[in-house]
PDB file of C-alpha atoms in Angstrom:
ATOM      1  CA  MET A 373     -30.643 -57.824 -13.498  1.00 58.00           C
ATOM      2  CA  THR A 374     -31.935 -54.311 -14.068  1.00 66.00           C
ATOM      3  CA  SER A 375     -32.648 -53.802 -10.400  1.00 77.00           C
ATOM      4  CA  LEU A 376     -29.092 -54.926  -9.624  1.00 75.00           C
ATOM      5  CA  LYS A 377     -27.705 -52.348 -12.104  1.00 79.00           C
ATOM      6  CA  GLN A 378     -29.954 -49.666 -10.636  1.00 79.00           C
ATOM      7  CA  LEU A 379     -28.820 -50.615  -7.159  1.00 74.00           C
ATOM      8  CA  LYS A 380     -25.144 -50.412  -8.237  1.00 80.00           C
ATOM      9  CA  LYS A 381     -25.797 -47.001  -9.823  1.00 81.00           C
ATOM     10  CA  GLY A 382     -27.418 -45.821  -6.608  1.00 78.00           C
ATOM     11  CA  VAL A 383     -24.489 -47.086  -4.526  1.00 77.00           C
ATOM     12  CA  ASP A 384     -21.990 -45.374  -6.871  1.00 81.00           C
ATOM     13  CA  LEU A 385     -23.949 -42.133  -6.637  1.00 81.00           C
ATOM     14  CA  GLU A 386     -23.996 -42.355  -2.839  1.00 81.00           C
ATOM     15  CA  LEU A 387     -20.234 -43.028  -2.776  1.00 81.00           C
ATOM     16  CA  ARG A 388     -19.597 -39.934  -4.886  1.00 87.00           C
ATOM     17  CA  GLU A 389     -21.780 -37.875  -2.573  1.00 84.00           C
ATOM     18  CA  LEU A 390     -19.958 -39.242   0.480  1.00 77.00           C
ATOM     19  CA  ARG A 391     -16.582 -38.339  -1.061  1.00 86.00           C
ATOM     20  CA  LYS A 392     -17.857 -34.838  -1.762  1.00 85.00           C
ATOM     21  CA  VAL A 393     -19.120 -34.471   1.824  1.00 76.00           C
ATOM     22  CA  ASP A 394     -15.792 -35.786   3.131  1.00 77.00           C
ATOM     23  CA  TYR A 395     -13.923 -33.228   0.988  1.00 80.00           C
ATOM     24  CA  ASP A 396     -16.184 -30.400   2.232  1.00 75.00           C
ATOM     25  CA  VAL A 397     -15.684 -31.459   5.856  1.00 72.00           C
ATOM     26  CA  GLU A 398     -11.916 -31.465   5.330  1.00 77.00           C
ATOM     27  CA  ILE A 399     -12.038 -27.912   3.916  1.00 73.00           C
ATOM     28  CA  LEU A 400     -14.200 -26.726   6.826  1.00 70.00           C
ATOM     29  CA  LYS A 401     -11.843 -28.379   9.285  1.00 67.00           C
ATOM     30  CA  ARG A 402      -8.819 -26.609   7.783  1.00 63.00           C
ATOM     31  CA  HIS A 403     -10.492 -23.188   7.766  1.00 58.00           C
ATOM     32  CA  LEU A 404     -12.565 -23.255  10.946  1.00 58.00           C
ATOM     33  CA  VAL A 405     -10.820 -25.612  13.316  1.00 54.00           C
ATOM     34  CA  GLU A 406      -7.173 -25.429  12.302  1.00 52.00           C
ATOM     35  CA  ARG A 407      -7.428 -21.886  10.861  1.00 52.00           C
ATOM     36  CA  GLU A 408      -4.949 -22.676   8.113  1.00 53.00           C
ATOM     37  CA  ILE A 409      -3.373 -19.637   6.455  1.00 58.00           C
ATOM     38  CA  GLU A 410      -4.316 -19.246   2.815  1.00 58.00           C
ATOM     39  CA  HIS A 411      -1.923 -18.042   0.152  1.00 61.00           C
ATOM     40  CA  PHE A 412      -1.528 -14.286  -0.320  1.00 65.00           C
ATOM     41  CA  SER A 413      -4.087 -13.021  -2.815  1.00 72.00           C
ATOM     42  CA  VAL A 414      -5.333  -9.902  -4.577  1.00 81.00           C
ATOM     43  CA  ARG A 415      -8.089  -9.665  -1.975  1.00 81.00           C
ATOM     44  CA  ASP A 416      -5.438  -9.419   0.752  1.00 79.00           C
ATOM     45  CA  ILE A 417      -3.805  -6.558  -1.150  1.00 82.00           C
ATOM     46  CA  LEU A 418      -7.150  -4.751  -1.482  1.00 86.00           C
ATOM     47  CA  ASN A 419      -7.848  -5.241   2.235  1.00 85.00           C
ATOM     48  CA  THR A 420      -4.380  -3.864   2.944  1.00 87.00           C
ATOM     49  CA  PHE A 421      -5.118  -0.821   0.795  1.00 91.00           C
ATOM     50  CA  PHE A 422      -8.380  -0.026   2.574  1.00 90.00           C
ATOM     51  CA  GLY A 423      -6.889  -0.516   6.041  1.00 90.00           C
ATOM     52  CA  ALA A 424      -3.951   1.736   5.175  1.00 91.00           C
ATOM     53  CA  PHE A 425      -6.275   4.340   3.680  1.00 92.00           C
ATOM     54  CA  ILE A 426      -8.658   4.494   6.631  1.00 91.00           C
ATOM     55  CA  VAL A 427      -5.966   4.730   9.309  1.00 89.00           C
ATOM     56  CA  GLY A 428      -3.788   7.026   7.189  1.00 90.00           C
ATOM     57  CA  LEU A 429      -6.760   9.314   6.646  1.00 88.00           C
ATOM     58  CA  THR A 430      -7.169   9.860  10.362  1.00 87.00           C
ATOM     59  CA  PHE A 431      -3.497  10.811  10.731  1.00 85.00           C
ATOM     60  CA  MET A 432      -3.508  12.913   7.571  1.00 82.00           C
ATOM     61  CA  LEU A 433      -5.946  15.353   9.089  1.00 77.00           C
ATOM     62  CA  LYS A 434      -3.768  16.059  12.131  1.00 76.00           C
ATOM     63  CA  GLY A 435      -2.099  19.478  11.914  1.00 73.00           C
ATOM     64  CA  LEU A 436       0.760  18.419  14.117  1.00 79.00           C
ATOM     65  CA  LEU A 437       1.851  15.870  11.515  1.00 81.00           C
ATOM     66  CA  ILE A 438       3.050  18.577   9.132  1.00 81.00           C
ATOM     67  CA  GLU A 439       4.582  20.708  11.841  1.00 83.00           C
ATOM     68  CA  ILE A 440       6.657  17.936  13.371  1.00 85.00           C
ATOM     69  CA  GLY A 441       7.129  15.920  10.191  1.00 84.00           C
ATOM     70  CA  THR A 442       8.861  18.699   8.285  1.00 85.00           C
ATOM     71  CA  SER A 443      11.287  19.395  11.132  1.00 88.00           C
ATOM     72  CA  LEU A 444      12.122  15.782  11.956  1.00 91.00           C
ATOM     73  CA  PRO A 445      15.717  14.793  11.094  1.00 94.00           C
ATOM     74  CA  TRP A 446      16.264  12.080   8.489  1.00 95.00           C
ATOM     75  CA  ILE A 447      17.713   9.722  11.082  1.00 96.00           C
ATOM     76  CA  ASN A 448      14.347   9.731  12.849  1.00 95.00           C
ATOM     77  CA  VAL A 449      12.569   9.090   9.549  1.00 95.00           C
ATOM     78  CA  PHE A 450      14.909   6.154   8.949  1.00 96.00           C
ATOM     79  CA  LEU A 451      14.127   4.829  12.436  1.00 96.00           C
ATOM     80  CA  ILE A 452      10.390   5.181  11.742  1.00 95.00           C
ATOM     81  CA  VAL A 453      10.727   3.167   8.519  1.00 96.00           C
ATOM     82  CA  THR A 454      12.867   0.528  10.267  1.00 96.00           C
ATOM     83  CA  THR A 455      10.436   0.269  13.174  1.00 96.00           C
ATOM     84  CA  THR A 456       7.520  -0.031  10.775  1.00 95.00           C
ATOM     85  CA  LEU A 457       9.195  -2.879   8.872  1.00 95.00           C
ATOM     86  CA  PHE A 458      10.009  -4.599  12.185  1.00 94.00           C
ATOM     87  CA  ILE A 459       6.398  -4.298  13.405  1.00 92.00           C
ATOM     88  CA  LEU A 460       5.087  -5.651  10.092  1.00 91.00           C
ATOM     89  CA  SER A 461       7.548  -8.548  10.208  1.00 89.00           C
ATOM     90  CA  MET A 462       6.527  -9.493  13.731  1.00 88.00           C
ATOM     91  CA  GLN A 463       2.840  -9.257  12.825  1.00 86.00           C
ATOM     92  CA  VAL A 464       3.297 -11.478   9.775  1.00 80.00           C
ATOM     93  CA  TYR A 465       5.363 -14.003  11.704  1.00 79.00           C
ATOM     94  CA  PHE A 466       3.304 -14.262  14.905  1.00 78.00           C
ATOM     95  CA  ILE A 467      -0.167 -13.876  13.391  1.00 75.00           C
ATOM     96  CA  GLY A 468       0.441 -15.680  10.125  1.00 71.00           C
ATOM     97  CA  TYR A 469       3.448 -17.932   9.881  1.00 68.00           C
ATOM     98  CA  THR A 470       3.098 -19.590  13.281  1.00 69.00           C
ATOM     99  CA  ARG A 471      -0.210 -21.051  12.083  1.00 68.00           C
ATOM    100  CA  VAL A 472       1.213 -22.527   8.858  1.00 68.00           C
ATOM    101  CA  LYS A 473       1.025 -26.319   9.120  1.00 71.00           C
ATOM    102  CA  ASN A 474       3.428 -27.322   6.344  1.00 71.00           C
ATOM    103  CA  LYS A 475       6.445 -25.108   7.012  1.00 71.00           C
ATOM    104  CA  HIS A 476       8.612 -27.098   4.590  1.00 74.00           C
ATOM    105  CA  ALA A 477       6.376 -26.197   1.662  1.00 71.00           C
ATOM    106  CA  ARG A 478       5.944 -22.563   2.758  1.00 72.00           C
ATOM    107  CA  LYS A 479       9.340 -21.137   3.648  1.00 77.00           C
ATOM    108  CA  LEU A 480       9.534 -18.323   6.221  1.00 77.00           C
ATOM    109  CA  GLY A 481      11.580 -15.990   4.018  1.00 77.00           C
ATOM    110  CA  GLN A 482       9.201 -16.176   1.095  1.00 79.00           C
ATOM    111  CA  PHE A 483       6.139 -15.957   3.347  1.00 76.00           C
ATOM    112  CA  LEU A 484       7.530 -12.960   5.245  1.00 80.00           C
ATOM    113  CA  VAL A 485       9.089 -10.965   2.414  1.00 84.00           C
ATOM    114  CA  LYS A 486       6.071 -11.255   0.150  1.00 85.00           C
ATOM    115  CA  ARG A 487       3.677  -9.933   2.794  1.00 85.00           C
ATOM    116  CA  VAL A 488       5.915  -7.289   4.392  1.00 89.00           C
ATOM    117  CA  ILE A 489       7.083  -5.775   1.093  1.00 92.00           C
ATOM    118  CA  THR A 490       3.556  -5.726  -0.318  1.00 90.00           C
ATOM    119  CA  THR A 491       2.059  -4.220   2.823  1.00 91.00           C
ATOM    120  CA  TYR A 492       4.731  -1.551   3.140  1.00 95.00           C
ATOM    121  CA  THR A 493       4.622  -0.687  -0.563  1.00 94.00           C
ATOM    122  CA  VAL A 494       0.844  -0.270  -0.420  1.00 94.00           C
ATOM    123  CA  SER A 495       1.263   1.856   2.712  1.00 95.00           C
ATOM    124  CA  LEU A 496       3.780   4.125   0.975  1.00 96.00           C
ATOM    125  CA  ILE A 497       1.518   4.501  -2.050  1.00 96.00           C
ATOM    126  CA  VAL A 498      -1.434   5.356   0.183  1.00 95.00           C
ATOM    127  CA  SER A 499       0.555   7.850   2.267  1.00 94.00           C
ATOM    128  CA  PHE A 500       1.838   9.739  -0.791  1.00 95.00           C
ATOM    129  CA  PHE A 501      -1.616   9.588  -2.367  1.00 95.00           C
ATOM    130  CA  LEU A 502      -3.153  11.107   0.776  1.00 93.00           C
ATOM    131  CA  LEU A 503      -0.558  13.889   0.762  1.00 91.00           C
ATOM    132  CA  TYR A 504      -1.435  14.644  -2.840  1.00 92.00           C
ATOM    133  CA  LEU A 505      -5.194  14.240  -2.359  1.00 91.00           C
ATOM    134  CA  PHE A 506      -5.359  16.762   0.462  1.00 88.00           C
ATOM    135  CA  GLY A 507      -3.064  19.228  -1.293  1.00 86.00           C
ATOM    136  CA  MET A 508      -0.308  18.930   1.290  1.00 84.00           C
ATOM    137  CA  VAL A 509       2.282  18.770  -1.482  1.00 83.00           C
ATOM    138  CA  ARG A 510       1.664  22.496  -2.064  1.00 83.00           C
ATOM    139  CA  TYR A 511       2.297  23.367   1.572  1.00 80.00           C
ATOM    140  CA  LEU A 512       5.381  21.245   1.971  1.00 80.00           C
ATOM    141  CA  ILE A 513       7.177  23.230  -0.761  1.00 82.00           C
ATOM    142  CA  THR A 514      10.249  20.980  -1.191  1.00 89.00           C
ATOM    143  CA  LEU A 515      10.436  17.415  -2.431  1.00 91.00           C
ATOM    144  CA  GLU A 516      12.482  16.592   0.667  1.00 92.00           C
ATOM    145  CA  ASN A 517       9.574  17.561   2.935  1.00 90.00           C
ATOM    146  CA  VAL A 518       7.125  15.579   0.811  1.00 91.00           C
ATOM    147  CA  MET A 519       9.348  12.499   1.005  1.00 93.00           C
ATOM    148  CA  ARG A 520       9.894  12.934   4.743  1.00 93.00           C
ATOM    149  CA  LEU A 521       6.179  13.263   5.468  1.00 92.00           C
ATOM    150  CA  GLY A 522       5.307  10.380   3.133  1.00 93.00           C
ATOM    151  CA  PHE A 523       7.644   8.042   5.007  1.00 95.00           C
ATOM    152  CA  ILE A 524       6.355   9.248   8.369  1.00 94.00           C
ATOM    153  CA  LEU A 525       2.719   8.805   7.327  1.00 93.00           C
ATOM    154  CA  SER A 526       3.503   5.323   6.015  1.00 94.00           C
ATOM    155  CA  MET A 527       3.869   4.047   9.593  1.00 94.00           C
ATOM    156  CA  PRO A 528       0.215   4.490  10.634  1.00 93.00           C
ATOM    157  CA  CYS A 529      -0.837   3.367   7.149  1.00 93.00           C
ATOM    158  CA  ALA A 530       1.195   0.163   7.492  1.00 93.00           C
ATOM    159  CA  ILE A 531      -0.153  -0.521  10.959  1.00 91.00           C
ATOM    160  CA  GLY A 532      -3.700   0.027   9.666  1.00 91.00           C
ATOM    161  CA  ALA A 533      -3.024  -2.418   6.852  1.00 89.00           C
ATOM    162  CA  ALA A 534      -1.633  -4.963   9.308  1.00 85.00           C
ATOM    163  CA  ILE A 535      -4.646  -4.564  11.591  1.00 85.00           C
ATOM    164  CA  VAL A 536      -6.964  -5.462   8.720  1.00 82.00           C
ATOM    165  CA  ASN A 537      -5.024  -8.688   8.157  1.00 72.00           C
ATOM    166  CA  LEU A 538      -5.025  -9.361  11.896  1.00 71.00           C
ATOM    167  CA  ILE A 539      -8.802  -8.922  12.098  1.00 75.00           C
ATOM    168  CA  LYS A 540      -9.261 -11.070   8.992  1.00 66.00           C
ATOM    169  CA  ARG A 541      -7.339 -13.942  10.574  1.00 59.00           C
ATOM    170  CA  TYR A 542      -9.553 -13.991  13.665  1.00 55.00           C
ATOM    171  CA  VAL A 543     -12.912 -13.221  12.083  1.00 56.00           C
ATOM    172  CA  GLU A 544     -12.826 -15.785   9.282  1.00 53.00           C
TER     173      GLU A 544
END
C-alpha cells in the first residue's frame, strides 16, 4: 500500500511539473513565435524617455535649429506637431496593433491613444528639458520662441522614442 501511495505521489508531482512545462512553453510561444504585444508599462515609458533624450540631444546641438526654429511661422510649427502625431500613430498601429491577437479585448482607440499621447508627452518634456539644460532658454529671449523651439524639437524626440519601441518589438 505504501508503494502505491508513493507511486501516486510521484505521478501527481510529475503531472504538476508537466503542467508547469506546458505553461512555460505557451508563454515562450506567445513571446517568441507569435510575438504578442504586451501591455504598455512603466518600462516602455522609460525606454521612450531615453530614446527621446538621445535623439533630441543630437538635434539640440545643431546651431541651425535655433536660427530656423525662431523664425518659423506658427503654421509650420502646427504642421510639425500634426505630422509628428501622424507618424507616431502609424508606428503604433503598424508595428504594434497589427500584431495584437485579441482585437476585441484590446480596442484600437485605447491602444493607440495611450501610446501616442504618452510618447508625445514624454517627447515634449524631453525637448523642453533639453532647451533648459543647455541654457537655450536664455538665448531665445521670449516665451514664444521657447515654445516654438520646444514643439519643433519634439519631432525628433518623438521619432527617437518611437524607434526605441520599434527596436524593442523586433529584438525581444
